[in-house]
Coordinates of C-alpha atoms in Angstrom, one line a residue:
Chain A
M1 CA 21.1 -17.3 -7.7
Q2 CA 24.2 -15.0 -8.2
S3 CA 26.2 -14.5 -4.9
F4 CA 29.4 -13.1 -4.3
N5 CA 31.6 -13.0 -1.2
K6 CA 32.3 -9.4 -0.8
K7 CA 30.1 -6.5 0.2
T8 CA 30.3 -3.6 -2.2
G9 CA 27.9 -0.7 -2.4
R10 CA 25.3 0.2 0.2
Y11 CA 22.9 -1.8 1.8
I12 CA 19.4 -2.3 0.3
G13 CA 18.3 -5.4 2.4
R14 CA 17.9 -9.1 3.4
Y15 CA 15.6 -11.9 2.0
K16 CA 16.0 -14.9 3.5
N17 CA 19.8 -16.3 3.1
Y18 CA 20.7 -13.4 1.1
D19 CA 22.1 -9.7 1.9
V20 CA 21.9 -7.3 -0.8
Y21 CA 23.9 -4.4 -1.8
S22 CA 23.6 -1.7 -4.3
N23 CA 26.0 -3.8 -6.3
E24 CA 26.3 -7.0 -5.0
I25 CA 24.1 -10.1 -3.8
V26 CA 25.9 -11.8 -0.7
R27 CA 24.8 -15.3 0.5
I28 CA 25.0 -15.3 4.5
S29 CA 25.4 -18.7 6.1
E30 CA 22.0 -18.5 7.8
E31 CA 19.5 -15.9 9.1
N32 CA 21.0 -14.0 12.0
K33 CA 19.1 -14.5 15.0
E34 CA 17.2 -11.3 16.2
D35 CA 18.7 -10.1 19.7
I36 CA 16.1 -10.6 22.1
N37 CA 15.7 -8.0 24.8
K38 CA 16.1 -9.0 28.5
K39 CA 13.8 -7.0 31.1
L40 CA 15.2 -5.2 33.3
P41 CA 13.9 -5.2 37.3
G42 CA 10.3 -3.2 37.0
E43 CA 10.1 -3.3 33.6
I44 CA 7.0 -5.2 32.0
T45 CA 6.3 -6.5 28.3
F46 CA 3.4 -4.6 26.4
N47 CA 1.9 -6.8 23.6
Y48 CA 0.2 -4.8 21.2
G49 CA -1.4 -6.3 18.5
P50 CA -1.2 -8.0 15.9
S51 CA -4.9 -6.9 15.0
A52 CA -6.0 -4.0 17.3
G53 CA -7.4 -0.4 16.2
G54 CA -5.1 2.0 15.3
L55 CA -3.3 -0.5 12.8
E56 CA -3.8 -0.7 9.2
E57 CA -2.1 -3.8 8.8
S58 CA -1.9 -6.8 11.2
V59 CA 1.4 -6.7 13.1
N60 CA 2.6 -7.3 16.6
F61 CA 4.7 -4.9 18.6
N62 CA 6.9 -6.2 22.0
I63 CA 6.9 -3.1 24.3
I64 CA 9.2 -3.1 26.9
T65 CA 8.9 -0.6 29.5
P66 CA 8.8 0.5 32.7
G67 CA 5.8 2.7 32.9
E68 CA 5.9 5.7 30.1
R69 CA 9.3 5.3 28.8
I70 CA 9.9 2.7 26.1
N71 CA 12.9 1.1 26.6
S72 CA 12.7 -1.5 23.7
V73 CA 10.6 -2.5 20.9
R74 CA 10.3 -5.6 18.9
V75 CA 8.3 -5.6 15.9
D76 CA 7.0 -9.3 14.8
S77 CA 5.7 -9.0 11.3
S78 CA 5.2 -12.7 10.7
F79 CA 1.5 -13.0 11.4
K80 CA 0.4 -12.1 7.7
R81 CA 3.5 -14.3 5.9
R82 CA 1.8 -15.0 2.6
N83 CA 3.7 -17.9 0.9
I84 CA 3.0 -16.6 -2.7
K85 CA 3.4 -19.4 -5.4
I86 CA 5.4 -18.0 -8.6
L87 CA 7.9 -20.5 -9.2
N88 CA 7.4 -21.7 -12.3
D89 CA 5.3 -19.3 -13.7
S90 CA 5.2 -17.7 -16.7
V91 CA 6.3 -13.6 -16.6
D92 CA 2.8 -12.8 -17.2
S93 CA 1.3 -15.1 -14.5
A94 CA 3.7 -13.7 -12.1
L95 CA 3.5 -10.3 -13.0
L96 CA -0.5 -10.7 -11.7
K97 CA 1.1 -12.1 -8.5
V98 CA 3.9 -9.0 -8.2
E99 CA 1.3 -6.5 -8.7
R100 CA -0.3 -7.8 -5.5
I101 CA 2.7 -7.8 -3.2
N102 CA 1.9 -4.7 -2.2
G103 CA -1.5 -2.8 -3.5
Y104 CA -0.4 0.7 -2.2
H105 CA 3.2 0.5 -3.9
S106 CA 1.8 -1.8 -7.1
A107 CA 3.3 0.3 -9.7
S108 CA 6.5 0.0 -7.9
N109 CA 6.8 -3.7 -7.7
S110 CA 5.2 -4.4 -11.0
I111 CA 7.9 -1.5 -12.8
C112 CA 10.5 -3.1 -10.8
F113 CA 10.1 -6.9 -11.6
L114 CA 9.3 -6.1 -15.4
L115 CA 13.0 -3.8 -15.4
A116 CA 14.3 -7.2 -13.6
V117 CA 12.6 -9.4 -16.6
E118 CA 13.7 -6.8 -19.3
N119 CA 16.9 -7.0 -17.9
A120 CA 17.5 -11.2 -17.8
L121 CA 15.9 -11.2 -21.2
N122 CA 18.1 -8.3 -23.0
I123 CA 14.6 -6.3 -24.0
E124 CA 15.0 -2.7 -24.8
N125 CA 12.8 -0.7 -22.8
G126 CA 13.7 3.2 -23.4
E127 CA 10.4 3.6 -25.0
S128 CA 8.1 3.4 -22.0
N129 CA 10.9 5.0 -19.3
N130 CA 9.3 8.3 -19.2
K131 CA 5.4 6.4 -18.6
R132 CA 7.0 4.7 -15.8
I133 CA 8.4 7.3 -14.0
I134 CA 4.7 9.3 -14.1
E135 CA 3.5 5.9 -12.8
I136 CA 5.7 5.5 -9.7
E137 CA 6.2 9.2 -9.3
L138 CA 1.9 9.6 -8.9
E139 CA 2.4 6.5 -6.6
R140 CA 4.9 8.5 -4.5
I141 CA 2.6 11.2 -3.9
R142 CA -0.3 9.5 -2.9
S143 CA 2.3 7.6 -0.5
N144 CA 3.7 10.6 0.8
L145 CA 0.5 12.5 1.3
H146 CA -0.9 9.2 3.3
V147 CA 2.6 9.1 5.6
I148 CA 1.3 13.2 6.3
K149 CA -2.1 12.4 6.8
C150 CA -1.6 9.6 9.2
L151 CA 0.8 12.2 11.2
A152 CA -1.8 14.9 11.4
E153 CA -4.2 12.1 12.6
S154 CA -1.7 10.9 15.2
A155 CA -1.8 14.5 16.6
G156 CA -5.1 14.6 16.7
F157 CA -5.3 17.5 14.2
S158 CA -8.8 16.0 12.4
I159 CA -9.1 19.1 10.1
P160 CA -6.2 18.4 8.2
E161 CA -6.4 14.8 8.0
K162 CA -9.5 15.3 6.5
Q163 CA -8.2 17.6 3.8
L164 CA -5.2 15.4 3.0
S165 CA -7.4 11.9 2.9
Y166 CA -9.7 14.3 0.4
L167 CA -6.6 14.6 -1.7
I168 CA -5.3 11.1 -1.7
E169 CA -9.1 10.1 -2.7
D170 CA -8.2 12.8 -5.8
V171 CA -4.6 11.3 -6.5
S172 CA -6.5 7.6 -6.4
R173 CA -9.0 9.3 -8.6
I174 CA -6.3 10.5 -11.1
I175 CA -4.6 6.8 -11.0
S176 CA -8.2 5.3 -12.0
T177 CA -9.0 7.9 -14.7
V178 CA -5.2 7.2 -16.4
F179 CA -4.8 3.3 -15.7
K180 CA -8.3 2.2 -15.1
H181 CA -7.5 1.0 -11.6
R182 CA -7.1 3.1 -8.3
Y183 CA -4.0 0.8 -7.9
F184 CA -2.3 0.3 -11.4
F185 CA -3.3 -2.9 -11.6
G186 CA -3.2 -4.2 -15.5
A187 CA -1.4 -1.2 -16.7
N188 CA 2.2 -2.8 -16.8
Y189 CA 3.5 -5.0 -19.2
I190 CA 6.7 -5.4 -21.1
N191 CA 8.4 -2.1 -22.3
D192 CA 4.4 -0.9 -22.3
V193 CA 2.2 0.9 -20.2
N194 CA -1.3 0.9 -20.4
G195 CA -2.5 4.4 -19.6
N196 CA -4.1 7.8 -21.4
F197 CA -2.2 10.4 -20.2
N198 CA -4.5 13.6 -21.4
N199 CA -5.0 16.2 -19.0
L200 CA -2.9 14.5 -16.4
N201 CA -0.4 18.0 -15.7
E202 CA -3.9 19.7 -15.3
S203 CA -5.2 17.0 -12.4
I204 CA -2.1 17.1 -10.6
L205 CA -1.4 20.8 -10.9
K206 CA -4.9 21.2 -8.3
I207 CA -3.3 18.4 -6.1
K208 CA 0.4 20.7 -6.1
N209 CA -1.8 23.8 -5.4
E210 CA -4.2 22.4 -2.0
F211 CA -1.3 20.9 -0.6
M212 CA 0.8 24.1 -0.6
V213 CA -1.7 25.5 1.6
I214 CA -2.3 22.3 4.2
Y215 CA 1.6 22.2 4.1
Q216 CA 2.2 26.1 5.2
D217 CA -0.6 25.5 7.7
L218 CA 0.7 22.7 9.6
L219 CA 4.1 24.7 9.2
T220 CA 2.8 27.3 11.2
S221 CA 1.3 25.1 14.2
K222 CA 3.3 25.3 16.9
I223 CA 1.3 22.2 18.7
F224 CA 2.2 19.6 15.4
M225 CA 6.0 20.8 15.0
D226 CA 6.0 20.0 18.8
R227 CA 5.1 16.7 18.6
L228 CA 7.1 16.1 15.4
Q229 CA 10.7 17.3 16.5
E230 CA 13.6 15.7 18.0
N231 CA 10.9 12.0 18.1
G232 CA 11.8 9.0 16.9
T233 CA 15.9 10.0 16.1
V234 CA 17.8 7.5 14.3
R235 CA 20.9 8.4 12.3
D236 CA 22.1 5.0 10.2
M237 CA 24.1 4.1 7.5
N238 CA 22.1 1.2 6.7
S239 CA 19.0 3.0 5.9
T240 CA 16.7 3.7 2.6
G241 CA 14.6 6.2 1.1
P242 CA 12.9 9.3 3.2
A243 CA 14.2 8.0 6.6
A244 CA 17.8 7.9 5.2
R245 CA 17.5 11.2 3.4
A246 CA 15.7 12.7 6.4
S247 CA 19.1 12.2 8.6
G248 CA 21.3 13.5 5.8
Y249 CA 22.6 10.4 3.7
N250 CA 21.5 11.4 0.2
Y251 CA 20.7 7.7 -1.1
D252 CA 18.3 7.6 -3.7
A253 CA 17.8 5.2 -6.5
R254 CA 16.9 7.4 -8.8
L255 CA 20.2 8.8 -9.1
D256 CA 22.6 5.5 -8.0
S257 CA 20.7 3.2 -10.1
S258 CA 20.7 2.7 -14.1
S259 CA 17.3 0.7 -13.9
L260 CA 14.8 3.6 -14.5
Y261 CA 16.8 6.9 -15.7
Y262 CA 15.6 10.4 -14.8
E263 CA 17.1 12.4 -16.5
S264 CA 17.5 15.2 -13.4
Y265 CA 16.6 15.1 -9.9
K266 CA 17.5 17.1 -6.9
I267 CA 17.5 15.1 -3.8
F268 CA 15.8 16.7 -0.2
T269 CA 18.2 16.2 2.8
G270 CA 17.3 16.8 6.3
S271 CA 19.5 16.5 9.0
S272 CA 18.2 16.0 12.2
G273 CA 16.7 12.3 11.3
D274 CA 14.0 12.7 13.5
V275 CA 10.1 12.6 12.7
F276 CA 9.8 16.2 11.4
S277 CA 12.4 15.9 9.4
R278 CA 11.0 12.7 7.7
F279 CA 7.9 14.8 7.4
M280 CA 9.7 17.5 5.4
V281 CA 11.4 15.4 3.1
R282 CA 8.1 13.4 2.4
S283 CA 6.4 16.7 1.9
D284 CA 9.3 18.6 -0.6
E285 CA 9.2 14.8 -2.4
V286 CA 5.2 15.5 -3.0
F287 CA 6.1 18.8 -5.1
S288 CA 9.2 17.5 -7.1
S289 CA 7.2 14.5 -7.9
I290 CA 4.5 16.7 -9.5
E291 CA 7.5 18.3 -11.1
L292 CA 9.0 15.7 -12.4
I293 CA 5.7 14.8 -13.7
E294 CA 5.2 18.1 -15.4
N295 CA 8.0 18.1 -17.0
T296 CA 8.2 14.8 -18.3
E297 CA 7.1 13.9 -22.0
I298 CA 4.9 11.5 -23.0
K299 CA 5.4 9.7 -26.4
E300 CA 3.6 6.5 -27.6
N301 CA 5.4 3.6 -28.1
E302 CA 6.7 3.4 -32.0
S303 CA 7.0 -0.4 -31.8
K304 CA 4.4 -2.7 -30.7
N305 CA 6.7 -5.9 -30.3
K306 CA 5.3 -9.1 -29.4
Y307 CA 8.3 -10.1 -27.4
D308 CA 9.3 -13.5 -27.0
L309 CA 9.8 -14.4 -23.8
N310 CA 10.0 -17.7 -23.7
K311 CA 13.9 -17.5 -23.3
S312 CA 16.2 -18.2 -20.4
G313 CA 18.6 -15.6 -18.6
T314 CA 19.3 -13.9 -15.2
G315 CA 18.3 -10.1 -14.1
Y316 CA 18.2 -7.5 -11.8
A317 CA 16.7 -4.3 -11.3
R318 CA 16.5 -1.9 -8.3
I319 CA 14.2 1.6 -8.1
E320 CA 12.9 4.3 -5.4
S321 CA 9.6 3.0 -4.5
P322 CA 8.1 5.8 -2.2
Q323 CA 9.7 4.2 1.3
G324 CA 13.3 3.7 -0.3
D325 CA 15.1 1.0 -2.6
L326 CA 13.1 -1.6 -4.1
F327 CA 15.1 -4.6 -5.6
Y328 CA 14.1 -7.8 -7.6
H329 CA 16.7 -10.5 -8.9
V330 CA 14.7 -12.8 -11.5
D331 CA 16.4 -16.0 -12.9
I332 CA 14.0 -17.0 -16.2
K333 CA 14.2 -20.5 -17.7
D334 CA 12.5 -21.1 -21.0
G335 CA 9.9 -18.2 -20.5
R336 CA 9.3 -19.7 -16.5
I337 CA 10.6 -17.9 -13.5
N338 CA 13.0 -20.2 -12.1
D339 CA 14.4 -18.3 -9.3
I340 CA 13.1 -14.5 -7.7
L341 CA 14.5 -12.6 -4.8
M342 CA 12.7 -9.5 -3.8
V343 CA 14.0 -7.1 -1.4
S344 CA 11.8 -4.2 0.0
P345 CA 12.3 -0.9 2.2
S346 CA 10.0 -2.3 4.8
Y347 CA 12.9 -4.5 5.9
L348 CA 15.0 -1.9 6.6
N349 CA 12.6 0.9 8.0
I350 CA 11.4 -1.6 10.5
K351 CA 15.3 -2.0 12.0
L352 CA 15.3 1.5 11.7
F353 CA 11.9 2.2 13.7
E354 CA 12.7 -0.7 16.4
K355 CA 16.5 1.8 16.7
A356 CA 14.3 5.3 16.7
M357 CA 11.8 4.2 19.7
P358 CA 14.1 3.5 22.7
G359 CA 13.7 6.6 24.8
N360 CA 10.3 7.9 24.0
I361 CA 7.2 7.7 25.6
F362 CA 3.8 5.8 24.5
T363 CA 2.5 8.8 22.8
D364 CA 4.9 9.4 20.4
F365 CA 4.8 6.0 19.4
F366 CA 2.3 6.0 16.4
F367 CA 4.3 9.7 15.3
V368 CA 7.4 7.1 15.0
W369 CA 5.9 4.3 13.4
E370 CA 3.9 6.1 10.9
S371 CA 6.9 8.4 9.7
F372 CA 8.5 5.2 8.1
G373 CA 5.2 4.3 6.4
I374 CA 6.3 0.6 6.6
W375 CA 4.3 -1.7 4.7
I376 CA 3.9 -5.4 6.6
S377 CA 2.7 -6.8 3.0
E378 CA 5.7 -6.6 1.1
K379 CA 7.8 -7.4 4.4
E380 CA 6.1 -10.7 4.6
V381 CA 6.4 -12.6 1.4
N382 CA 7.6 -15.9 1.1
F383 CA 7.8 -16.9 -2.8
I384 CA 7.2 -21.0 -3.3
Chain B
M1 CA -7.5 24.8 17.6
S2 CA -10.2 27.6 16.2
Q3 CA -7.8 28.6 13.2
W4 CA -8.1 24.8 12.1
F5 CA -11.9 25.0 12.6
L6 CA -12.3 28.4 10.4
K7 CA -9.9 26.7 8.0
G8 CA -12.3 23.5 7.9
I9 CA -15.6 25.6 7.3
K10 CA -13.6 28.0 4.3
K11 CA -13.0 25.0 2.5
G12 CA -17.2 24.3 2.5
I13 CA -19.1 20.8 2.1
K14 CA -16.8 18.6 0.6
T15 CA -18.7 15.7 0.7
E16 CA -20.5 14.3 -2.3
K17 CA -24.1 14.2 -2.1
N18 CA -24.4 11.9 -5.0
F19 CA -21.4 10.1 -5.9
D20 CA -19.3 11.6 -8.7
D21 CA -20.2 8.6 -11.1
K22 CA -17.6 9.9 -13.4
F23 CA -14.9 8.7 -11.2
K24 CA -16.2 4.9 -11.4
P25 CA -12.8 2.9 -12.1
D26 CA -13.3 0.3 -14.9
Y27 CA -11.4 -2.1 -12.6
P28 CA -13.1 -3.5 -10.6
S29 CA -16.6 -3.4 -12.0
R30 CA -19.3 -5.7 -13.3
L31 CA -18.0 -7.1 -16.0
E32 CA -20.2 -8.2 -19.4
G33 CA -19.9 -10.2 -22.6
K34 CA -18.3 -13.5 -23.1
S35 CA -14.8 -14.5 -23.6
G36 CA -12.8 -17.7 -24.2
Y37 CA -10.1 -16.8 -22.5
N38 CA -8.1 -19.4 -20.0
C39 CA -8.4 -17.6 -16.7
P40 CA -5.6 -18.2 -13.9
V41 CA -8.4 -17.8 -11.1
N42 CA -11.0 -19.8 -13.1
A43 CA -13.5 -16.9 -13.0
I44 CA -14.7 -17.8 -16.3
K45 CA -16.2 -21.3 -16.7
N46 CA -18.7 -22.4 -19.1
G47 CA -19.1 -18.9 -20.0
E48 CA -20.0 -17.9 -16.7
W49 CA -18.4 -15.1 -14.7
D50 CA -17.8 -15.4 -11.2
E51 CA -17.5 -11.9 -9.4
N52 CA -16.2 -13.2 -6.5
K53 CA -13.1 -14.9 -8.0
C54 CA -12.2 -12.3 -10.8
I55 CA -9.3 -10.5 -10.0
Y56 CA -10.0 -7.5 -12.2
C57 CA -7.0 -7.7 -14.2
G58 CA -8.3 -7.0 -17.4
K59 CA -7.1 -9.2 -19.6
C60 CA -9.8 -11.5 -20.8
D61 CA -12.3 -10.1 -23.7
L62 CA -15.4 -9.4 -20.9
K63 CA -15.7 -5.4 -20.8
P64 CA -16.1 -3.4 -17.6
T65 CA -19.4 -1.6 -17.3
K66 CA -18.5 0.6 -14.3
D67 CA -21.6 -0.8 -12.5
E68 CA -20.4 -0.7 -8.8
K69 CA -22.9 -3.3 -7.7
I70 CA -20.5 -6.7 -7.7
Y71 CA -21.6 -8.0 -4.0
K72 CA -24.2 -10.5 -2.6
I73 CA -26.1 -10.2 0.1
N74 CA -26.7 -13.6 1.7
D75 CA -29.1 -12.9 4.7
K76 CA -31.6 -10.2 6.8
L77 CA -29.6 -7.7 8.6
P78 CA -30.8 -7.8 12.0
K79 CA -33.0 -5.2 13.2
M80 CA -30.8 -3.6 15.8
F81 CA -28.4 -2.6 13.1
K82 CA -30.7 -0.6 10.6
K83 CA -30.0 2.7 12.3
S84 CA -25.9 2.1 12.7
L85 CA -23.4 -0.6 11.9
Y86 CA -19.9 -0.9 13.9
I87 CA -17.4 -2.5 11.5
Y88 CA -14.2 -3.9 13.1
P89 CA -11.8 -4.5 9.6
L90 CA -9.4 -7.8 9.7
D91 CA -6.8 -7.8 8.0
S92 CA -5.3 -12.1 7.4
G93 CA -3.1 -11.2 4.5
T94 CA -3.8 -8.7 2.3
C95 CA -1.8 -6.8 0.0
G96 CA -2.9 -3.6 1.5
A97 CA -5.3 -2.5 -1.2
C98 CA -8.0 -3.5 0.5
N99 CA -6.9 -1.9 3.6
A100 CA -6.7 1.2 2.0
E101 CA -10.0 1.1 0.3
F102 CA -12.2 0.1 3.3
N103 CA -10.4 3.0 5.0
S104 CA -11.2 5.6 1.9
I105 CA -15.0 5.4 2.4
F106 CA -14.7 7.3 5.6
Y107 CA -12.8 10.3 3.6
P108 CA -14.5 13.5 3.0
Q109 CA -15.7 12.7 -0.7
Y110 CA -17.9 9.8 0.8
D111 CA -18.4 10.3 4.0
A112 CA -19.9 6.9 5.6
N113 CA -20.2 7.9 9.0
R114 CA -23.0 10.0 7.2
F115 CA -25.3 6.6 6.6
N116 CA -24.3 5.4 9.9
I117 CA -21.4 3.1 9.2
F118 CA -18.9 3.2 11.7
L119 CA -15.3 1.8 12.2
S120 CA -14.6 0.4 15.6
N121 CA -11.3 0.0 17.1
T122 CA -11.7 -3.3 18.8
P123 CA -14.1 -6.6 18.2
R124 CA -15.8 -5.9 21.3
H125 CA -18.1 -2.7 20.4
A126 CA -18.1 -4.1 16.7
D127 CA -21.2 -5.5 14.9
A128 CA -19.6 -6.3 12.1
L129 CA -16.2 -8.1 11.1
L130 CA -15.0 -7.5 7.9
L131 CA -12.5 -10.5 6.8
M132 CA -9.9 -9.0 4.1
G133 CA -7.3 -11.3 2.8
V134 CA -5.7 -14.8 2.2
Y135 CA -6.0 -17.0 4.6
T136 CA -2.7 -17.0 6.9
E137 CA -2.0 -19.5 9.4
K138 CA -0.9 -17.3 12.3
M139 CA -3.7 -14.7 11.7
H140 CA -6.6 -18.0 12.1
D141 CA -6.6 -17.7 15.9
V142 CA -6.4 -14.0 15.8
M143 CA -9.6 -14.2 13.8
I144 CA -11.2 -17.0 15.8
D145 CA -10.4 -14.6 19.1
A146 CA -12.1 -11.6 17.5
L147 CA -14.7 -13.5 16.4
D148 CA -15.4 -14.8 20.3
A149 CA -14.8 -11.1 21.2
M150 CA -17.7 -10.0 19.6
P151 CA -21.5 -9.4 20.8
D152 CA -24.0 -11.5 19.5
P153 CA -25.6 -11.0 16.9
K154 CA -22.4 -10.7 14.9
I155 CA -22.4 -10.0 11.1
I156 CA -19.2 -11.5 9.1
I157 CA -18.3 -9.6 5.9
G158 CA -16.2 -11.1 3.3
F159 CA -13.9 -8.1 1.5
G160 CA -12.2 -8.9 -1.9
S161 CA -11.1 -11.6 -4.0
C162 CA -8.8 -12.8 -1.5
A163 CA -11.1 -13.7 1.3
L164 CA -13.7 -14.6 -1.2
S165 CA -12.2 -17.1 -3.2
G166 CA -8.2 -16.5 -2.3
G167 CA -7.5 -14.6 -5.6
I168 CA -4.9 -15.2 -7.3
L169 CA -2.6 -15.7 -4.4
G170 CA -4.0 -18.4 -2.1
S171 CA -6.6 -19.5 -0.4
S172 CA -9.7 -18.2 1.0
I173 CA -10.6 -17.3 4.9
N174 CA -13.1 -20.0 4.1
E175 CA -15.9 -18.7 6.6
K176 CA -19.8 -18.1 5.9
F177 CA -20.2 -14.5 4.8
N178 CA -23.1 -12.5 5.6
V179 CA -21.9 -9.9 2.9
E180 CA -19.7 -11.3 0.1
I181 CA -18.2 -7.4 -1.6
A182 CA -16.1 -8.8 -4.4
G183 CA -13.0 -6.6 -6.2
C184 CA -9.5 -6.6 -6.3
P185 CA -9.8 -4.5 -4.3
P186 CA -13.8 -3.3 -3.6
D187 CA -13.8 0.4 -4.4
P188 CA -15.8 2.6 -2.5
Y189 CA -18.4 2.8 -4.4
T190 CA -18.9 -0.7 -4.2
I191 CA -18.5 -1.0 -0.4
I192 CA -21.0 1.7 0.7
S193 CA -23.5 0.5 -2.1
A194 CA -23.1 -2.9 -0.6
I195 CA -23.2 -1.9 3.0
L196 CA -26.5 0.4 2.5
K197 CA -28.2 -2.3 0.3
Y198 CA -27.5 -4.3 3.5
K199 CA -28.8 -2.1 6.1
G200 CA -32.1 -1.2 3.6
G201 CA -30.8 2.4 2.9
V202 CA -30.7 4.3 -0.8
K203 CA -27.8 3.4 -2.7

């Protein structure tokens, strides 16, 4: 694995003993031990999880509190750590596993991995660029709708929650119609995407119109706004994705990474860095993703090359997944995965959640957690 | 809140009386035909296809039929659960897709509540434990604790390729399941069909 001593570019995250910056990978001597917060007199430790109602995935929260106010939270995501045997696999076999690192963001993971492989083996991939953008933007729409649905659920707003659930299912059905699978499994190949893109714009327009109504209704609800504003505020230069943009940082791999080419894209930023700001950025990005899909021209691949993958090389890719920067670095030897490094946005988002929570009260907990859109499955992966 | 109520009413009934078959996915669904494909999860052996091992990747020559009935019912449902079934989902080591698909059966299109299928927030009040994901060491004790906390009689549902066979990522949870729901991940059509079949319902 490549390693350098300097730190250049913005911080993306960590995998094992490597810190990844947008321009460098830095080997660190050992994984930093997490600070253990000490309890003050009158404080108790409240354990929530790893399996409990309200949690979509298995994760444990260690909450230090004197009562209602939360003074500190530590997230233990290690319960569902998966050892994924991928080293020495062929690229095709490894892809089946990469698709299942985070099923909800399978398109982002598969495409980022394939871009890294194509980079390593010097494979020209321009023909599939637009199809890949459509895939990732469809995934982003569903993912952002899911986060907004969870915020409505946390506020006890059952009607918008069900309306958003309805839209999420509609997007899943669109994905299934185009790619034959509701989570893009089996859709991605080296420099190719298997999908039928006819009628996609028509279906996506319905989502846009329906979401516009729900979004405007939510913005007119003072109760909903009150639950989100000044809740879970965080501003940290080491942040990523919608959470970074909501606090004013214009970080976005769609513009500052060359792995996937976006012709034009306007970044939406907020300034307050609270749950409301993250809600606004995600909502704006639902509309911008729909616009990107509408304006992206699909051309069938002219070259149906069978690529020779029995080669060697090292490559990397970084793309903007729905929750932030996703990074893959692969080392391939004679067509087999010799080494692989993956940094998911959930690494930084968990750290941001831990920073955002102190000072808030228990009823704010789910708003703050859901607003980062964290997926434990992508954080707890150990490649062997 | 009355405004929201009226807005909800205006939308009309969104639940599908008969599920819209045109949205059934190709994968996962029952596969048919013959294939000499060297399946990485051994789902095709001596010409026989194993729905529990299959990860529905679409790489072999078997053809998807859109038939959602890819489940096995291994015993009879205790009579007391015929009217309502409360399910507690437990994630041992999923990719997140199984979690999302299970939750989607409560979305308006499907509304599993109308079939008296409910989500329980604690194993103490659950009739069935739905296990998903590959086996992971730290979740083993959590799973045992959840099973101990459930009142008798208890039902265990194996959910998805990872829980049933280990899929392509690891080993299976290795429990004796009352119901086995295949798929990677199982889609809402399969999930509701399997549970209703077990409950003696219509689907």
